mmCIF file of C-alpha atoms in Angstrom:
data_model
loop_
_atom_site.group_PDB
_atom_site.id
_atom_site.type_symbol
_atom_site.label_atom_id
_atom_site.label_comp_id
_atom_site.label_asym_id
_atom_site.label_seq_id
_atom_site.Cartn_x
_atom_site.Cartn_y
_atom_site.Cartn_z
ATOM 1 C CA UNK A 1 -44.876 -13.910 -61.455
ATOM 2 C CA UNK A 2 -42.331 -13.798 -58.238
ATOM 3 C CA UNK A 3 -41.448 -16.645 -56.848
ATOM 4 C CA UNK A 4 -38.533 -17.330 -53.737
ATOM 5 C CA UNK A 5 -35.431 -18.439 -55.968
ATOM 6 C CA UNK A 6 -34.701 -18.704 -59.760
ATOM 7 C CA UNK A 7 -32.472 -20.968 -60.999
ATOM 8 C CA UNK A 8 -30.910 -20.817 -63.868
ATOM 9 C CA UNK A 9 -29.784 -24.122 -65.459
ATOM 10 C CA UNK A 10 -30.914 -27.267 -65.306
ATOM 11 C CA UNK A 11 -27.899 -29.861 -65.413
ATOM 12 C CA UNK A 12 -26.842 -31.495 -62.385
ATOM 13 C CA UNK A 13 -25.497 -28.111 -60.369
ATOM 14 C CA UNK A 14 -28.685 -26.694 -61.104
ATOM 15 C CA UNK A 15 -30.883 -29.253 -60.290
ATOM 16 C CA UNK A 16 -29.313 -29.246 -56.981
ATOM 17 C CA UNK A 17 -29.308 -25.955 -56.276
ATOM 18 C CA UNK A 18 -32.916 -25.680 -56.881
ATOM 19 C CA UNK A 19 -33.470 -29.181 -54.966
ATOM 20 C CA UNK A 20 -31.951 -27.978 -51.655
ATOM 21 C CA UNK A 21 -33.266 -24.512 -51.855
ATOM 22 C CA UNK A 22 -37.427 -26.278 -52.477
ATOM 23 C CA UNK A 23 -36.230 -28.360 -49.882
ATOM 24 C CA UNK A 24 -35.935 -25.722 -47.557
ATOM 25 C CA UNK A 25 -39.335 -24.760 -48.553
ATOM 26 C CA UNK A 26 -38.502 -22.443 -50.913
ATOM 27 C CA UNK A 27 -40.660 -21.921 -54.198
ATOM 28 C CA UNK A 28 -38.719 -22.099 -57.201
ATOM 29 C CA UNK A 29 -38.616 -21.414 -60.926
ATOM 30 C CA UNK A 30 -35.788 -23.380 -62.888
ATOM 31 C CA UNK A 31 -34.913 -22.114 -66.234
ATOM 32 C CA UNK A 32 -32.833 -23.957 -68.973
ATOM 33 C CA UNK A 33 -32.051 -23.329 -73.167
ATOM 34 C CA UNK A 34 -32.445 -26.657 -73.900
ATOM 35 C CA UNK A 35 -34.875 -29.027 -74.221
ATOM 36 C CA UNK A 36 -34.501 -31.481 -71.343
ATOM 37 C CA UNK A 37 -33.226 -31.730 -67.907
ATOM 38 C CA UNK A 38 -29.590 -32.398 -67.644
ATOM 39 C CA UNK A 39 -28.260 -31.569 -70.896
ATOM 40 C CA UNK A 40 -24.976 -29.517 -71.726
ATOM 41 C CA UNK A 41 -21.638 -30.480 -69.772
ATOM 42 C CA UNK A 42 -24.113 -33.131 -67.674
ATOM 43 C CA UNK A 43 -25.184 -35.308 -70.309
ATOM 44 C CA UNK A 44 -21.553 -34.859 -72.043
ATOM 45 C CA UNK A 45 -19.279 -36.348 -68.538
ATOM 46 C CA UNK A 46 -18.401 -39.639 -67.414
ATOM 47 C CA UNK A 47 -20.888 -39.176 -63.985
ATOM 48 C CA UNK A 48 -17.781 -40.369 -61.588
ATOM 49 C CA UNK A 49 -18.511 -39.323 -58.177
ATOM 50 C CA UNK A 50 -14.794 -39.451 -56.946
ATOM 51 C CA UNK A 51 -12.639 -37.604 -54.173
ATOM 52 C CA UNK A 52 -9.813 -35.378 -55.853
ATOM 53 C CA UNK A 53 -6.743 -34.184 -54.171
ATOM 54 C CA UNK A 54 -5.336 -31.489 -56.272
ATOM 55 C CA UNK A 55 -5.627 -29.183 -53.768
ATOM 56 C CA UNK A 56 -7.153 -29.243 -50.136
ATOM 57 C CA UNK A 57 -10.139 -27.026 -51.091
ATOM 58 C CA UNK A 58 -10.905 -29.479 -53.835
ATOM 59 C CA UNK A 59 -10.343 -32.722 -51.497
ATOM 60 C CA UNK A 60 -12.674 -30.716 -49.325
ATOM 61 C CA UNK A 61 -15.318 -30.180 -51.479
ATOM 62 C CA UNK A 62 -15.267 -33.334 -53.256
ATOM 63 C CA UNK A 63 -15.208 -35.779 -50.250
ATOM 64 C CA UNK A 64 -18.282 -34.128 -48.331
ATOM 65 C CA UNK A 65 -19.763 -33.595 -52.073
ATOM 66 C CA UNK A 66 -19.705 -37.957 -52.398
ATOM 67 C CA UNK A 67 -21.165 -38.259 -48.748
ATOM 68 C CA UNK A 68 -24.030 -36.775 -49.506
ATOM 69 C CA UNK A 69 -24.186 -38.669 -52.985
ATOM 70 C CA UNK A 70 -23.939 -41.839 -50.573
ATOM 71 C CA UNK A 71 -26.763 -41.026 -48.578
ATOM 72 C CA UNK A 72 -28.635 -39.871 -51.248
ATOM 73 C CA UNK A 73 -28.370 -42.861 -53.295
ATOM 74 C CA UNK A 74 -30.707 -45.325 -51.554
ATOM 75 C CA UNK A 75 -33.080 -43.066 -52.419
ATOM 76 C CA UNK A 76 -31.979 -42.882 -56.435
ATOM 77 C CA UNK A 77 -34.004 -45.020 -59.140
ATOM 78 C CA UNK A 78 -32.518 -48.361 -61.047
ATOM 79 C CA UNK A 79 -32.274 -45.881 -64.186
ATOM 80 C CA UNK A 80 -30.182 -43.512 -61.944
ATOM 81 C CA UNK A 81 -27.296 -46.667 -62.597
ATOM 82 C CA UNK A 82 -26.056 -45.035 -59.069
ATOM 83 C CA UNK A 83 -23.224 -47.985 -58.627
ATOM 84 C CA UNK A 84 -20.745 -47.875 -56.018
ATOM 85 C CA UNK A 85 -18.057 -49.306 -57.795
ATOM 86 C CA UNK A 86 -14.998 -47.660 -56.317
ATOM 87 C CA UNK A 87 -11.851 -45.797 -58.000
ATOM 88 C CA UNK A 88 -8.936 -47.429 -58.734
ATOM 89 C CA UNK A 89 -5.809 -45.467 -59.389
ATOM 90 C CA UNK A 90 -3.064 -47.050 -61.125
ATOM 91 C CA UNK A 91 0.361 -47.007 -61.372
ATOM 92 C CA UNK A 92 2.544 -47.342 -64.113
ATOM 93 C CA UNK A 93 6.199 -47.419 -62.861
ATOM 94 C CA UNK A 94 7.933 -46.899 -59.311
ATOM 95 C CA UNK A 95 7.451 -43.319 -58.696
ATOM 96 C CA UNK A 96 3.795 -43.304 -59.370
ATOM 97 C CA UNK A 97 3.232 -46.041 -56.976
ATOM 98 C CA UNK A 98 5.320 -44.299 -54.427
ATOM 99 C CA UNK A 99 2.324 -41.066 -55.366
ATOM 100 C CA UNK A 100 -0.130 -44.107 -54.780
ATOM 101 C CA UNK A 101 1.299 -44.625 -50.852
ATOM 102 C CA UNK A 102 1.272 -40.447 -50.713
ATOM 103 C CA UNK A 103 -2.185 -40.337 -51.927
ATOM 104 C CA UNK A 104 -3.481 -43.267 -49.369
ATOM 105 C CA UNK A 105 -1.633 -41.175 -46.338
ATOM 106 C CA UNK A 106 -3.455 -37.743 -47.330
ATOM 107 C CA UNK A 107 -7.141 -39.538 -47.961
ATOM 108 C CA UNK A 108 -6.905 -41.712 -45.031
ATOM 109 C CA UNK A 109 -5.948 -38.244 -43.164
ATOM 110 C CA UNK A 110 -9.160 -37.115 -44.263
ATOM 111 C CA UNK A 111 -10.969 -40.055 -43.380
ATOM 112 C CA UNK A 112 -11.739 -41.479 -46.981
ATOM 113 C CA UNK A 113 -10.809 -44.976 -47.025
ATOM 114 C CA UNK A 114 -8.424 -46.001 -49.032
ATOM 115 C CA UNK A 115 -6.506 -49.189 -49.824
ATOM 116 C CA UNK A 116 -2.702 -49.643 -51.463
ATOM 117 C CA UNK A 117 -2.679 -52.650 -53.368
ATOM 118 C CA UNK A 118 0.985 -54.188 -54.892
ATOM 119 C CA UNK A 119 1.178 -55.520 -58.189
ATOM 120 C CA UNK A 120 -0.558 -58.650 -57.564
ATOM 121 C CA UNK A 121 -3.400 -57.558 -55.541
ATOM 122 C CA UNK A 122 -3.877 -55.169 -58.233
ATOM 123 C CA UNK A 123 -3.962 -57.977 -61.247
ATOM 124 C CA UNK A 124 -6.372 -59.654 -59.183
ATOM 125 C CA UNK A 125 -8.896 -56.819 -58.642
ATOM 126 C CA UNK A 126 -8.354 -56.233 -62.433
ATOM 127 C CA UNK A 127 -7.288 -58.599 -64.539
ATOM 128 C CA UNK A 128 -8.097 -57.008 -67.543
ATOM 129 C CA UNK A 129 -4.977 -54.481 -66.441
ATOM 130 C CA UNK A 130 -1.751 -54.893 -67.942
ATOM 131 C CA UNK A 131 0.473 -57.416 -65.741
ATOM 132 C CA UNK A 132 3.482 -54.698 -65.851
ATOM 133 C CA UNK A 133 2.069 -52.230 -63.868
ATOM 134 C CA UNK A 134 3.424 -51.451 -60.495
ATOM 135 C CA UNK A 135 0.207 -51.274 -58.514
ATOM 136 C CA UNK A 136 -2.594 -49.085 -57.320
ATOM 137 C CA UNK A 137 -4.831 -47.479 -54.775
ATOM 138 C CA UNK A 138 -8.311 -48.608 -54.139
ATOM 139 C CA UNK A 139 -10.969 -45.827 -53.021
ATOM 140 C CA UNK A 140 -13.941 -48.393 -52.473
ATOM 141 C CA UNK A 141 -16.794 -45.977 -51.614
ATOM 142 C CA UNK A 142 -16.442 -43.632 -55.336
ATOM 143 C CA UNK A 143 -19.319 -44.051 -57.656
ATOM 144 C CA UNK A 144 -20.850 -43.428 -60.335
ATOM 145 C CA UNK A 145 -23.949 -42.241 -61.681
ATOM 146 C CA UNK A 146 -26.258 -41.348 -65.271
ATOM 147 C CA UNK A 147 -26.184 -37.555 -64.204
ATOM 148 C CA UNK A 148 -29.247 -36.489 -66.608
ATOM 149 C CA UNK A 149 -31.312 -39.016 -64.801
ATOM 150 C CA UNK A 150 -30.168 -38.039 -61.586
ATOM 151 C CA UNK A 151 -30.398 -34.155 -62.421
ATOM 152 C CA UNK A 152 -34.213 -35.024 -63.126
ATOM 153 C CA UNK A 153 -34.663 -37.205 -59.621
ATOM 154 C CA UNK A 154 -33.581 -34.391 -58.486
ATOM 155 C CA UNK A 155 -35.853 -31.975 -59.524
ATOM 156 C CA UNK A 156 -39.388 -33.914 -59.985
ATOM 157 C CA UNK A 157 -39.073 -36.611 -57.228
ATOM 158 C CA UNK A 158 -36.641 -35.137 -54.441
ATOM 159 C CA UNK A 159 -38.039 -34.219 -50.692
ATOM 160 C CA UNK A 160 -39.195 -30.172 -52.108
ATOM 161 C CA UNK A 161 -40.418 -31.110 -55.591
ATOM 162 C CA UNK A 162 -43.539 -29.872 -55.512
ATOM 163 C CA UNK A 163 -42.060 -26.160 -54.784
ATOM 164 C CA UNK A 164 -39.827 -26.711 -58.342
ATOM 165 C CA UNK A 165 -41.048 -25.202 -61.653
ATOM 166 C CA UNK A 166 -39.147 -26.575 -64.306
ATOM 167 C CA UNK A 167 -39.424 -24.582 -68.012
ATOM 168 C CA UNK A 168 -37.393 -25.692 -70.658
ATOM 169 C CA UNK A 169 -36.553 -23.882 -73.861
ATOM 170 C CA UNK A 170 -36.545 -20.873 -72.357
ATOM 171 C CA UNK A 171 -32.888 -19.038 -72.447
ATOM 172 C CA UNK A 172 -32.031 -16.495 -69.667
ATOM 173 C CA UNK A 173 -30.875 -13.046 -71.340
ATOM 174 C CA UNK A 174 -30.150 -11.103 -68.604
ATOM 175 C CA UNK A 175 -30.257 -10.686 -64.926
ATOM 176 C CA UNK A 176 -31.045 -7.944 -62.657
ATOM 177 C CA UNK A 177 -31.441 -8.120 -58.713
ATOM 178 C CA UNK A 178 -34.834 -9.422 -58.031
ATOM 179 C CA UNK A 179 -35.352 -10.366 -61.798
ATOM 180 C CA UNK A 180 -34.581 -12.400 -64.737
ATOM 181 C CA UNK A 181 -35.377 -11.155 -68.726
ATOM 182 C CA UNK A 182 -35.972 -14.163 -70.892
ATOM 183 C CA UNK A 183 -34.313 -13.758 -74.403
ATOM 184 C CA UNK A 184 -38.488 -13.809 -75.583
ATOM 185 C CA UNK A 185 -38.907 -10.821 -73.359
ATOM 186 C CA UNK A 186 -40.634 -11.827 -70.780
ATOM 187 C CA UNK A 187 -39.318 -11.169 -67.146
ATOM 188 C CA UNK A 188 -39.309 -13.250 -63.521
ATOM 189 C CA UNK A 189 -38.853 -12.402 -60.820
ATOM 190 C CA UNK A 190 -37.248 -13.920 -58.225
ATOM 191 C CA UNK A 191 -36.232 -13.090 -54.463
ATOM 192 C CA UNK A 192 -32.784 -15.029 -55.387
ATOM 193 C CA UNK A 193 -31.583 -15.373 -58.543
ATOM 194 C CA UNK A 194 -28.926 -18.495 -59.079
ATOM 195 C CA UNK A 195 -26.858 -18.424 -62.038
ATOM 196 C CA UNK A 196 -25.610 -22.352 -62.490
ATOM 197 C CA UNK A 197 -25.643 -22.827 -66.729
ATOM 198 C CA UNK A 198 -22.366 -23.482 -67.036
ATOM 199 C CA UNK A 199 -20.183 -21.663 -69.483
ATOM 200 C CA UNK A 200 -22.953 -19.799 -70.638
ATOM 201 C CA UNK A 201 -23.140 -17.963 -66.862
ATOM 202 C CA UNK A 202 -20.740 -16.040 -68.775
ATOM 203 C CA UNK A 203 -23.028 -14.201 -70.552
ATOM 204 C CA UNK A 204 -25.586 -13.185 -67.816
ATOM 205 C CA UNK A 205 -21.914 -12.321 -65.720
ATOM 206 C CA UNK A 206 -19.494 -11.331 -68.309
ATOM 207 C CA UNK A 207 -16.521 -10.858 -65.155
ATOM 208 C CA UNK A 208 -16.820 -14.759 -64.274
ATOM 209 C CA UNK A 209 -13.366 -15.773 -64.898
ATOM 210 C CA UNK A 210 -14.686 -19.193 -66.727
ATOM 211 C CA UNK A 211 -13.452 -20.910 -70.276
ATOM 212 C CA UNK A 212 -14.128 -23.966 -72.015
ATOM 213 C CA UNK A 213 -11.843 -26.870 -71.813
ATOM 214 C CA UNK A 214 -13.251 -29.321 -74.393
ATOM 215 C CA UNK A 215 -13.005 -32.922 -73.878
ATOM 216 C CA UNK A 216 -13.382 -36.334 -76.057
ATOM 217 C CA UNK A 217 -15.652 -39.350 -74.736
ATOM 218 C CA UNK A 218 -16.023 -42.565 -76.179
ATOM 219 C CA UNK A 219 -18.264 -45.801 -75.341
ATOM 220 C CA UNK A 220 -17.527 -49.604 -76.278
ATOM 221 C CA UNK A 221 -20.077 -52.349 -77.108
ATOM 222 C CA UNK A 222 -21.333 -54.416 -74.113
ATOM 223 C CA UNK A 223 -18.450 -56.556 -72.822
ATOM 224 C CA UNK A 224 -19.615 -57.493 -69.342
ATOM 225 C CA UNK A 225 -17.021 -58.303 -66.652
ATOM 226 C CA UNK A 226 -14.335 -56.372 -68.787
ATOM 227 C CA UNK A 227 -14.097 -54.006 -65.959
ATOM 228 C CA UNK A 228 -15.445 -53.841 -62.436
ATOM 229 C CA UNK A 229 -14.163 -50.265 -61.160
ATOM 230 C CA UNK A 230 -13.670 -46.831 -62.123
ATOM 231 C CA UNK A 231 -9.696 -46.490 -63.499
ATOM 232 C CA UNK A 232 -7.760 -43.395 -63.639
ATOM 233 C CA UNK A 233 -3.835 -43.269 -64.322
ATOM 234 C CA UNK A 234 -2.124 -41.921 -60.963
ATOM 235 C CA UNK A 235 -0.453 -39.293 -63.666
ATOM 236 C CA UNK A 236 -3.947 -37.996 -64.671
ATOM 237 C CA UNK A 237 -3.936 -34.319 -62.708
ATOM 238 C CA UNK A 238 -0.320 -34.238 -64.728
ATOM 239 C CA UNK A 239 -1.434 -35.523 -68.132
ATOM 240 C CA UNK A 240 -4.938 -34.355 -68.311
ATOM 241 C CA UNK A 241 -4.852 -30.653 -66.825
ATOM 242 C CA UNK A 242 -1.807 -29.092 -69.033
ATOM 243 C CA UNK A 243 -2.361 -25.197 -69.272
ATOM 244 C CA UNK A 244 -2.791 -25.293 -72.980
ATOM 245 C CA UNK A 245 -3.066 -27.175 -76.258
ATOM 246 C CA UNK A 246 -4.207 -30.587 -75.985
ATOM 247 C CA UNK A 247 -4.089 -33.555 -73.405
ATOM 248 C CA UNK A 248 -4.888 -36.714 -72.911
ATOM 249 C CA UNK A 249 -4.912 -39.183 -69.605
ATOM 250 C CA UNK A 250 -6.111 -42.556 -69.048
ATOM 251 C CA UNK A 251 -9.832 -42.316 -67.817
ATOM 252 C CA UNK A 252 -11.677 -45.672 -68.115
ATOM 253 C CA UNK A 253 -15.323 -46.236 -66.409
ATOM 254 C CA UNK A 254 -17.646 -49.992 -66.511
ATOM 255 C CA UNK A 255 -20.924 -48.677 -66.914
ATOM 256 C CA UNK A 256 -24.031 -50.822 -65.901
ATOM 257 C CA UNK A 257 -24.650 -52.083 -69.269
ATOM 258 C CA UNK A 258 -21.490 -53.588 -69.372
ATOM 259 C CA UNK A 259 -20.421 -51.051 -71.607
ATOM 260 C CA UNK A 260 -17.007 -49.153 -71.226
ATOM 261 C CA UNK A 261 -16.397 -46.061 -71.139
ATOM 262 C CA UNK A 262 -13.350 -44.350 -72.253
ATOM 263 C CA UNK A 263 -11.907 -40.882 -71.523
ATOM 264 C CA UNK A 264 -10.141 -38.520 -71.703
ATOM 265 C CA UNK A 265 -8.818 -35.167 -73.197
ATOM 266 C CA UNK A 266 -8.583 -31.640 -72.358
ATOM 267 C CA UNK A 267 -8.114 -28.709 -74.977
ATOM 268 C CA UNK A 268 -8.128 -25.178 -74.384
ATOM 269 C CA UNK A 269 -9.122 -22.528 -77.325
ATOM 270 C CA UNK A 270 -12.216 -23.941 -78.892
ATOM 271 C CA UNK A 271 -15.638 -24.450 -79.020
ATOM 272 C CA UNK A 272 -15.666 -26.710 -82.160
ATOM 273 C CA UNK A 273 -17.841 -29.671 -81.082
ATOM 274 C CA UNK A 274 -17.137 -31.648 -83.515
ATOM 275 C CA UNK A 275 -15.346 -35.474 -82.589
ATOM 276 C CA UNK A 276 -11.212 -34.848 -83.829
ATOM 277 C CA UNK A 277 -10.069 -38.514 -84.640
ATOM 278 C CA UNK A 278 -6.345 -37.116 -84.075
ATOM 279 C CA UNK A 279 -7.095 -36.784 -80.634
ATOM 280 C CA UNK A 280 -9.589 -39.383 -80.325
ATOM 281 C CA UNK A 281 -6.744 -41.849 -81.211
ATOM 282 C CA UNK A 282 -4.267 -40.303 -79.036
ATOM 283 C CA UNK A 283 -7.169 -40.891 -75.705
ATOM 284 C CA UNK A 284 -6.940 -44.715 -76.889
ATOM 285 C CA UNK A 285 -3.328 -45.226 -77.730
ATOM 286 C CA UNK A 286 -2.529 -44.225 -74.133
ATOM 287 C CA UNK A 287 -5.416 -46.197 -72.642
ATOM 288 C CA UNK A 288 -3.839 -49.191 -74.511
ATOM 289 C CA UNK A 289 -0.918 -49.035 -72.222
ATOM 290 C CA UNK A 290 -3.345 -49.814 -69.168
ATOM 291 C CA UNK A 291 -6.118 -52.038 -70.827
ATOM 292 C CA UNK A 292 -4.090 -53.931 -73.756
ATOM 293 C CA UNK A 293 -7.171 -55.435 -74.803
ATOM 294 C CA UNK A 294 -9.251 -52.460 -75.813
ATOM 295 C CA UNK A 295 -8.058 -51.622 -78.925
ATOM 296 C CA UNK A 296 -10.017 -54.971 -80.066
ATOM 297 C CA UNK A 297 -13.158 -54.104 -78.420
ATOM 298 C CA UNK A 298 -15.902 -52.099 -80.880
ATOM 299 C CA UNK A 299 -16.789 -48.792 -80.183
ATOM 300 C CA UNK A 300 -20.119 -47.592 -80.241
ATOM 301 C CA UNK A 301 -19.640 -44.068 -80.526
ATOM 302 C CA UNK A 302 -17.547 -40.802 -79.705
ATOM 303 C CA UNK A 303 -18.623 -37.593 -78.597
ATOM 304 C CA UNK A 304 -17.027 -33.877 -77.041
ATOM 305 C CA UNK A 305 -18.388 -31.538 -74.317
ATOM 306 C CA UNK A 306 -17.188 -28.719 -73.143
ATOM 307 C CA UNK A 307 -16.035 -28.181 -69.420
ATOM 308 C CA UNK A 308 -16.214 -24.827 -67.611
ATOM 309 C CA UNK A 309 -12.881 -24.142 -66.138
ATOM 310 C CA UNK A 310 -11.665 -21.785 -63.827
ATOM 311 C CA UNK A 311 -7.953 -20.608 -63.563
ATOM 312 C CA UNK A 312 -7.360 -22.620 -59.951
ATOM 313 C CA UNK A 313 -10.074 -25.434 -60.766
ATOM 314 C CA UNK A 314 -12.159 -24.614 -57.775
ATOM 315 C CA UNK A 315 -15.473 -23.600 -58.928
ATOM 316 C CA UNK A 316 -17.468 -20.147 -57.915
ATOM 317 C CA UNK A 317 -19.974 -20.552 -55.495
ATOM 318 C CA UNK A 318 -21.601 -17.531 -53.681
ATOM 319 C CA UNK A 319 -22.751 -14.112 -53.966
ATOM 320 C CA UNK A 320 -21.798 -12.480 -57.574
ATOM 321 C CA UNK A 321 -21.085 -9.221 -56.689
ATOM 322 C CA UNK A 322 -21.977 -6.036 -54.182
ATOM 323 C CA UNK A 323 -23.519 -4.926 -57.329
ATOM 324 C CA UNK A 324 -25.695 -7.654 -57.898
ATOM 325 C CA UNK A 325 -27.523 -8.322 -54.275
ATOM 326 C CA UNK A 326 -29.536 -11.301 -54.208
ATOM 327 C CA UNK A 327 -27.721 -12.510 -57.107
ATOM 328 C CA UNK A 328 -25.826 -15.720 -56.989
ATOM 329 C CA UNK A 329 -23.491 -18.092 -58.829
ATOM 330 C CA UNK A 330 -22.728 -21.719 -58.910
ATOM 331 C CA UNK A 331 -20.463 -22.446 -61.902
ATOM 332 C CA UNK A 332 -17.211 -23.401 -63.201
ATOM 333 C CA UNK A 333 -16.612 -26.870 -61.920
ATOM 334 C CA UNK A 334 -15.087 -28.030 -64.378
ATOM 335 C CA UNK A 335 -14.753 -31.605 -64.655
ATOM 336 C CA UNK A 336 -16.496 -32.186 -61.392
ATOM 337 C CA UNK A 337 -19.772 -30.830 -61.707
ATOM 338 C CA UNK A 338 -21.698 -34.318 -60.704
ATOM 339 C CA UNK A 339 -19.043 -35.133 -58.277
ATOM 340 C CA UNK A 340 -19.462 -31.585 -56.139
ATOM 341 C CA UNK A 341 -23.496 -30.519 -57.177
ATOM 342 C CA UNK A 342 -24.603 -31.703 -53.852
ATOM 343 C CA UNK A 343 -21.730 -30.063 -51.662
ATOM 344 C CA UNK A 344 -22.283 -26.591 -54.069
ATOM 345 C CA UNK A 345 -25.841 -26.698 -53.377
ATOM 346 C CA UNK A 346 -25.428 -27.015 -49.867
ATOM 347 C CA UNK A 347 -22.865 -24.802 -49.555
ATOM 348 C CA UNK A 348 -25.040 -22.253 -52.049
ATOM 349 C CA UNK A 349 -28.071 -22.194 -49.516
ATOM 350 C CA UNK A 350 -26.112 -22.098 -46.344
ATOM 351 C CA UNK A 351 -25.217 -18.280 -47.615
ATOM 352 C CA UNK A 352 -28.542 -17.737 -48.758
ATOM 353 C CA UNK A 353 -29.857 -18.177 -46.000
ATOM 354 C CA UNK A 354 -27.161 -17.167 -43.608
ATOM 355 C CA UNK A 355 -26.189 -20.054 -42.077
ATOM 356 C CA UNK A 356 -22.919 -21.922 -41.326
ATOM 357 C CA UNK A 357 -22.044 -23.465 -43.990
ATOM 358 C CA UNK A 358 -20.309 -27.516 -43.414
ATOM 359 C CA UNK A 359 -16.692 -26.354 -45.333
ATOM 360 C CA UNK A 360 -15.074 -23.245 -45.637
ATOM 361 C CA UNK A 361 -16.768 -21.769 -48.214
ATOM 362 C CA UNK A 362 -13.627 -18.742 -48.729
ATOM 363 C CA UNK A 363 -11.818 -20.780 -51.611
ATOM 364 C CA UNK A 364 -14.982 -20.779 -53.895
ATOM 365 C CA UNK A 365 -15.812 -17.417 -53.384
ATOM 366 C CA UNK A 366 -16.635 -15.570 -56.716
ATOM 367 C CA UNK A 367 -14.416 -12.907 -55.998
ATOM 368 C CA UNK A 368 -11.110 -14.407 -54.948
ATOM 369 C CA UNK A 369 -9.474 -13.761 -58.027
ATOM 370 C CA UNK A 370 -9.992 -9.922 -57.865
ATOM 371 C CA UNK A 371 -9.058 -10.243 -53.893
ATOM 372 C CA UNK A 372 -5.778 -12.117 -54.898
ATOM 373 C CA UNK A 373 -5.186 -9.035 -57.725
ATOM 374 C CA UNK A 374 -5.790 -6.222 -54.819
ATOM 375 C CA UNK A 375 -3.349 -7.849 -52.446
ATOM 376 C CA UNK A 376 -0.816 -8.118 -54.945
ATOM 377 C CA UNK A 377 -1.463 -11.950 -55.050
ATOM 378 C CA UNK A 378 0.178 -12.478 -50.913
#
């Protein structure tokens, strides 16, 4: 059987990868390990659709990524929980709020909306927030979003549906232009083959410069009207993305059910699944210092994924080699995966087909890191 397009992967880069390419009447074929849509790193995140500014490539990305999540979401299903419920960044002492006023002047440059709130404005848009800190920024229009629901809207309701074949349990064990070989043997083929499982892309394209950054999650009991936005600390690139060992940053999210959920940690050097209540403590000692009541709310349950990271923290979308034509790869997003799947899978299909794409596509490109090692790194 040959179909149009392959896709491997079925999590929430996948699914919109093979959404946009059905869309644009392309047949097909999406392959995943596991047993249901939108499992792996997708089912393990928080689902915040938020702009990040750690670098202009990724305020690019992620800013056109959530306007197409916008428009998108009237179309989304009550069990989607799409819920606009905007980012607030907080500030714990002067010169964080000072990187609250920088961070309104860049995303207002680049027409996200943005609002600086002082100390009491920010009490009163959260008044479960400790009364010492300094203030905040408001990004109204961030979200958030169940991503394994929204990975399957995706592929069985979106506008080219009926062009996706979705077969689960089915691992990819190697890839060839024109063709995948399924670890049972059999082989697809495939005009274009898209290579979007995550960490394991690794194994179908052992150059991918990708590793696992594990991280801890944990959700509350049901306390509605706790919290009404998405809260990050304004330290979080600084506390959460250290180049080894272990990190933690305040990461706090209201979910639908009036549940809370609490994040987060980063750790480099393991693929140990398994919940470390060392750590685990450490995520909620720090939130303390930004919710004070938490510590007295019940949680319901803890649980790790695993992120896959690239050494600048862009992700790799486009062609995977001159060895590999018609092979493609949409991977390595890291902590962003539901926040950018839209924006990759726009950005993916603009090449395949040749078109211009809406961004400058150059600082995703697979092969920048062996262009920066050629030039000597200028």
């Amino acid at each position: 059987m040959t179909v149009d397009a392959v896709v491997i992967g079925a999590g929430i880069v996948g699914a919109a990868c093979a959404a946009e390419l059905a869309a644009q009447g392309m047949t097909v074929e999406v392959l995943d390990a596991a047993s249901s849509i939108g499992g792996g790193a997708t089912a393990a995140g928080m689902g915040h659709i938020v702009v990040m500014n750690d670098s202009p490539a990724e305020l690019a990305l992620s800013s056109y990524s959530r306007e197409l999540w916008l428009a998108l979401a009237p179309s989304l299903r009550a069990a989607d929980a799409f819920a606009r419920c905007g980012t607030l960044w907080v500030a714990a002492d002067d010169e964080e709020w000072r990187a609250a006023q920088t961070l309104h002047h860049v995303l207002t440059g680049a027409c996200v909306k943005a609002d600086v709130l002082d100390a009491a404005a920010l009490r009163e848009c959260e008044p479960s927030l400790a009364p010492s800190l300094a203030g905040g920024l408001l990004v109204p229009d961030d979200a958030i979003v169940y991503a394994p629901r929204a990975a399957q809207w995706l592929l069985e309701h979106s506008s080219g549906h009926r062009n996706i074949r979705v077969r689960l349990g089915c691992a990819a064990a190697a890839v060839t232009p024109g063709e995948v070989r399924l670890a049972n043997g059999d082989r697809i083929g495939g005009g274009q083959i898209v290579i979007a499982n995550g960490l394991t892309a690794r194994a179908l394209v052992p150059t991918l410069p990708i590793e696992p950054k594990k991280g801890h999650l944990l959700i509350t009991d049901r306390y509605r009207g706790y919290l009404s936005h998405q809260v990050l600390e304004l330290g979080y690139i600084k506390s959460a993305h250290q180049a080894q060992g272990a990190s933690v940053a305040f990461n706090a999210q209201p979910r639908p059910t009036g549940q809370v959920l609490l994040g987060s940690s980063r750790q480099f050097d393991t693929l140990d699944a398994a919940v470390e209540w060392p750590v685990l403590a450490r995520m909620v000692e720090r939130a303390a210092r930004y919710l004070p009541a938490l510590p007295s709310l019940n949680a319901m349950r803890a649980w790790t994924g695993f992120r896959a990271a690239t050494p600048d923290g862009l992700p790799l979308i486009g062609p995977a080699g001159e060895s590999s034509p018609g092979v493609w790869v949409a991977a390595g997003h890291e902590g962003l995966g539901v926040t950018t799947s839209l924006a990759t899978a726009k950005l993916l299909a603009a090449q395949i087909a040749g078109t211009d794409p809406a961004i400058d596509i150059a600082p995703y490109r697979v092969d920048r890191f062996r262009m920066e090692a050629s030039s000597g790194g200028r």
